PDB file of C-alpha atoms in Angstrom:
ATOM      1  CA  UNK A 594     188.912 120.386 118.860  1.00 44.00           C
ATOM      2  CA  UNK A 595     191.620 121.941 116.607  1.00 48.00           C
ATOM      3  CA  UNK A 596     194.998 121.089 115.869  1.00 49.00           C
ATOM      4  CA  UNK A 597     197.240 123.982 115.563  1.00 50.00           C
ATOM      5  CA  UNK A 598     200.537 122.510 113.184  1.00 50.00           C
ATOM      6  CA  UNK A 599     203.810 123.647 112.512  1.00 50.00           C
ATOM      7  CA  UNK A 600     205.447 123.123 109.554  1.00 50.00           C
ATOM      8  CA  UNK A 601     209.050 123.283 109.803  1.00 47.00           C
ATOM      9  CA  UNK A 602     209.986 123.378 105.861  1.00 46.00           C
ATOM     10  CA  UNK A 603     208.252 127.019 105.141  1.00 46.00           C
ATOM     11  CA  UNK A 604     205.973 129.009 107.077  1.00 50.00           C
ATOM     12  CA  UNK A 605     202.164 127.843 106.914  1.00 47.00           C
ATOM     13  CA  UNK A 606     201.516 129.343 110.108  1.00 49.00           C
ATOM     14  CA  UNK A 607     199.586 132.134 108.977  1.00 50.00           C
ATOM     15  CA  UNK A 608     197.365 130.724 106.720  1.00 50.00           C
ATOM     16  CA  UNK A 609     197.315 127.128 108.786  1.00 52.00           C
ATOM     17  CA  UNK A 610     195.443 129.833 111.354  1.00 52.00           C
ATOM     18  CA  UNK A 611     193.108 131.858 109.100  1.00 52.00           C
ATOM     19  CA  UNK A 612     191.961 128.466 107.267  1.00 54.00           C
ATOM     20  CA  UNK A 613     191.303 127.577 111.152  1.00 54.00           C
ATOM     21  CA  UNK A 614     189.233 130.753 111.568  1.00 52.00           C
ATOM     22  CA  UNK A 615     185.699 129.735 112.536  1.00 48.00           C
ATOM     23  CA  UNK A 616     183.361 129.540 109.401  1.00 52.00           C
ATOM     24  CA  UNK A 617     179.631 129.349 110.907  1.00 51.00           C
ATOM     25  CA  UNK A 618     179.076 128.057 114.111  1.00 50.00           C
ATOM     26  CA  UNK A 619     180.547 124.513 115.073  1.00 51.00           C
ATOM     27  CA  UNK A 620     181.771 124.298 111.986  1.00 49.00           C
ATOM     28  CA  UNK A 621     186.030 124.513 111.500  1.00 47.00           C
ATOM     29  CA  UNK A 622     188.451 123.381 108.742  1.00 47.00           C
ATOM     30  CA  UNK A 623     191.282 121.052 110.223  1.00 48.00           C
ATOM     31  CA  UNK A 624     193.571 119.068 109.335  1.00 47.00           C
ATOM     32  CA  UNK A 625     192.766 114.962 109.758  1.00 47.00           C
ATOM     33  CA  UNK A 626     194.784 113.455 112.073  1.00 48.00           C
ATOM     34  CA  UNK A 627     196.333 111.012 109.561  1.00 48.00           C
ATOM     35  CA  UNK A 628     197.778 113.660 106.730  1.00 49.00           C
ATOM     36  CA  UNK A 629     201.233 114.703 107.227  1.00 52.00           C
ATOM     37  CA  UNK A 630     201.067 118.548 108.324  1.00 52.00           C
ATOM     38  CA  UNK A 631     203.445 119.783 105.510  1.00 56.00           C
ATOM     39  CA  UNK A 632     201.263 118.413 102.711  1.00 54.00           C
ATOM     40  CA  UNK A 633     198.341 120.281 101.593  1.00 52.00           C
ATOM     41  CA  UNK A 634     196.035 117.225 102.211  1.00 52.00           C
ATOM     42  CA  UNK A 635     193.369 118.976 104.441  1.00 52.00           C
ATOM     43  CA  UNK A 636     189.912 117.273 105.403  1.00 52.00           C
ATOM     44  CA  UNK A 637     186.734 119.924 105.249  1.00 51.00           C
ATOM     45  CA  UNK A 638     183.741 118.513 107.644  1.00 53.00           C
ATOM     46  CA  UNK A 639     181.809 121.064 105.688  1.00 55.00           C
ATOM     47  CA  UNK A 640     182.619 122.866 102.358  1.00 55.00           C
ATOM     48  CA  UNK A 641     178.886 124.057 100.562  1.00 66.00           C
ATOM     49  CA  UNK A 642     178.995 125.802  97.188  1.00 68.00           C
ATOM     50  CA  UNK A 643     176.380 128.721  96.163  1.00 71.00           C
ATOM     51  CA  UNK A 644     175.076 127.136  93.319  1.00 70.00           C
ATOM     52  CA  UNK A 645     173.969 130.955  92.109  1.00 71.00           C
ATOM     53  CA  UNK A 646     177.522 132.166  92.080  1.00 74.00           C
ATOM     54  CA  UNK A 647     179.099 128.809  90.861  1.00 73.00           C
ATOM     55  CA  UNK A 648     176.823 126.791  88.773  1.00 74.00           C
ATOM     56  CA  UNK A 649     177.493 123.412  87.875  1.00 78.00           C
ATOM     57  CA  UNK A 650     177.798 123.784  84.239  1.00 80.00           C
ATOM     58  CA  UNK A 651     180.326 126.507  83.110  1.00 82.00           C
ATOM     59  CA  UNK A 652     178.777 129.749  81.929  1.00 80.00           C
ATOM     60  CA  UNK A 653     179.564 130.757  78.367  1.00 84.00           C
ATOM     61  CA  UNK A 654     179.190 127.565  77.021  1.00 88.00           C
ATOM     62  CA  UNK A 655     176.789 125.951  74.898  1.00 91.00           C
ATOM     63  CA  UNK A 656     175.032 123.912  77.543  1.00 89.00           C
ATOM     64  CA  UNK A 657     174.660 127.046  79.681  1.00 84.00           C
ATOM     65  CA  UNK A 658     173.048 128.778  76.999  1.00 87.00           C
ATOM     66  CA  UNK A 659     170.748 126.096  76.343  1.00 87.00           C
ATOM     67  CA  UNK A 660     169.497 125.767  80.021  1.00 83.00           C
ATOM     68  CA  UNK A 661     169.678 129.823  80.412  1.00 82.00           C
ATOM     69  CA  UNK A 662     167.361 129.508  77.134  1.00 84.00           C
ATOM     70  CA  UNK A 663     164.850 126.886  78.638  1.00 82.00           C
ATOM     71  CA  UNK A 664     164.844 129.287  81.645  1.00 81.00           C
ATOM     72  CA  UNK A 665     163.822 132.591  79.698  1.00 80.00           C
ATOM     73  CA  UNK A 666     161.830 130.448  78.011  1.00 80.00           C
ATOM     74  CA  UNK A 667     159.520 129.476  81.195  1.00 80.00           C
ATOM     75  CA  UNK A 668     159.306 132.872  82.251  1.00 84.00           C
ATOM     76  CA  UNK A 669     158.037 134.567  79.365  1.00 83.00           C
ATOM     77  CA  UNK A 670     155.209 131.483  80.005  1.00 83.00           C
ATOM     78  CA  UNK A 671     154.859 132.623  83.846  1.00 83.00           C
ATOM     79  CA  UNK A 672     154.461 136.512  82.546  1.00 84.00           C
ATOM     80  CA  UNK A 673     151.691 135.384  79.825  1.00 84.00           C
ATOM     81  CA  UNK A 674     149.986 133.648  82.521  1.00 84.00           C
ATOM     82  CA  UNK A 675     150.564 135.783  85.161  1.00 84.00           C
ATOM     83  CA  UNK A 676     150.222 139.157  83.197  1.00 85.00           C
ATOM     84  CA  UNK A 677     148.378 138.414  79.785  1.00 84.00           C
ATOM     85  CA  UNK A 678     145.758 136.204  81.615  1.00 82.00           C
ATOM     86  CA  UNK A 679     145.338 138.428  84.609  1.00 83.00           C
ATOM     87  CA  UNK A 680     145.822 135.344  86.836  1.00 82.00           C
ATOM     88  CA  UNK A 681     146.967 137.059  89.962  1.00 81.00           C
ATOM     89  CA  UNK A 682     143.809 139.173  89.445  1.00 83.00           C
ATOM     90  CA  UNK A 683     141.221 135.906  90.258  1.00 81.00           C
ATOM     91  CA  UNK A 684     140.423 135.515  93.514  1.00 83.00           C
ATOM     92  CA  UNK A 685     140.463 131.503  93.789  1.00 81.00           C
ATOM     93  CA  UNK A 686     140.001 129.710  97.258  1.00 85.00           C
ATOM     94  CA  UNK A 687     140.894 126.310  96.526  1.00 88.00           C
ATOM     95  CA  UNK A 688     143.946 124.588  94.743  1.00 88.00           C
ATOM     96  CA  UNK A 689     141.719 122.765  92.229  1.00 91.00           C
ATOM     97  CA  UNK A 690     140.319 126.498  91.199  1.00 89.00           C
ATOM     98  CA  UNK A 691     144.082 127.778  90.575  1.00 85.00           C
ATOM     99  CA  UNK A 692     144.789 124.389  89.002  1.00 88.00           C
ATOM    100  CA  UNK A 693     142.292 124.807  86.345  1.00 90.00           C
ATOM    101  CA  UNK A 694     142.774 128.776  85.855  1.00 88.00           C
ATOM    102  CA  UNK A 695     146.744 127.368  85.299  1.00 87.00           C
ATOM    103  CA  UNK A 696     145.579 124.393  82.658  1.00 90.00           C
ATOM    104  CA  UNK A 697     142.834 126.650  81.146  1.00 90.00           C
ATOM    105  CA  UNK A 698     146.100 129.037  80.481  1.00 88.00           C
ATOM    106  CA  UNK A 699     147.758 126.810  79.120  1.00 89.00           C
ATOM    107  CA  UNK A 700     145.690 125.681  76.572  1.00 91.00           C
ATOM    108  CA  UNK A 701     144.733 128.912  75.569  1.00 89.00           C
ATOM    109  CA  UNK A 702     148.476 130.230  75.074  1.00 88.00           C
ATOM    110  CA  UNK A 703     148.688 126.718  73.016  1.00 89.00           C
ATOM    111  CA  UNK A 704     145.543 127.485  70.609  1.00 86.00           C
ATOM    112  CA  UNK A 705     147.245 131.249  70.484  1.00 86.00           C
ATOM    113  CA  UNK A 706     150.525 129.816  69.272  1.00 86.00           C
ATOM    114  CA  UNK A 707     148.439 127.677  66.982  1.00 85.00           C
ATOM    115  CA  UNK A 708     146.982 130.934  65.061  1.00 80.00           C
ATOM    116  CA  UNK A 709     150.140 132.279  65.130  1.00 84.00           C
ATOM    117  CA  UNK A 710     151.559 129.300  62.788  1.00 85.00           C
ATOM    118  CA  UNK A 711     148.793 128.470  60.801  1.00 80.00           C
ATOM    119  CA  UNK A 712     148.344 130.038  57.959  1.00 79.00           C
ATOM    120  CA  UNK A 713     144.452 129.744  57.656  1.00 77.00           C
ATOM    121  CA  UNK A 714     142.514 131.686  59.352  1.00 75.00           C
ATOM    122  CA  UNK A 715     139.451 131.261  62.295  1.00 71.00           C
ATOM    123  CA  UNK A 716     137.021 133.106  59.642  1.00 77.00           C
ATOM    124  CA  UNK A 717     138.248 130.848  57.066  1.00 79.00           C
ATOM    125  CA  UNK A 718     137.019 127.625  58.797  1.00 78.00           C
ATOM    126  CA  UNK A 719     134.117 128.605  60.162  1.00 81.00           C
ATOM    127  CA  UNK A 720     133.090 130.109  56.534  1.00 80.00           C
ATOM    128  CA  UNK A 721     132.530 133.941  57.346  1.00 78.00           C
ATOM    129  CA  UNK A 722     133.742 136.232  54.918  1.00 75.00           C
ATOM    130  CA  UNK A 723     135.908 139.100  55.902  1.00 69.00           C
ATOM    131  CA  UNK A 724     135.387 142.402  54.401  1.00 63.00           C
ATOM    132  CA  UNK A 725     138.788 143.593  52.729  1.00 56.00           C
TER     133      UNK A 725
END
């Protein structure tokens, strides 16, 4: 049920009604029956946010760019996996097979960021000598 009110003071009758409108079905904004009707105390049974559009920390700050950094940051590790590795290539018919293609990834894009670092070479350790 719905209570339409009238405020006498100034005219909330027009958006009183269109913040009556029906939202999804079963689901209204009203006005609790213990808030005086000229104040702009309003109960909402049901007010849900689209965390896409309105995140929860404010974009353009420094903690934003941090998590939008982690986030980049795990998808240039799904595209080496998923790309680089050919893993949507393997046909796998268990969990435990995609599991271990997954950790077997993993390591190997560890040992590859390894090389990257280190400044001594494979040939190096193992003792072969490279032609110059």
């Amino acid at each position: 049920m719905v209570m339409m009110v009238k405020c006498h003071e100034e005219s909330v009758d027009s958006w009183v009604e269109r913040l009556l409108k029906r939202r999804h079905p079963g689901d209204y904004l009203w006005f609790s029956p213990r808030a005086d009707p000229c104040t702009e105390e309003l109960s909402i049974p049901s007010l849900k946010w689209d965390l896409r559009l309105f995140s929860k920390t404010p974009r353009n700050s420094k903690a934003w760019k941090k998590v939008y950094a982690r986030r980049s940051a795990s998808e240039r590790t799904n595209k080496r996996q998923k790309i680089d590795y050919r893993l949507e290539r393997t046909r796998a018919r268990s969990k435990r097979r995609i599991f271990w293609r997954l950790t077997l990834g993993a390591i190997n894009q560890h040992l590859d960021a390894w090389v990257n670092q280190s400044r001594v070479t494979l040939a190096e350790i193992i003792g072969i000598k490279q032609a110059a």
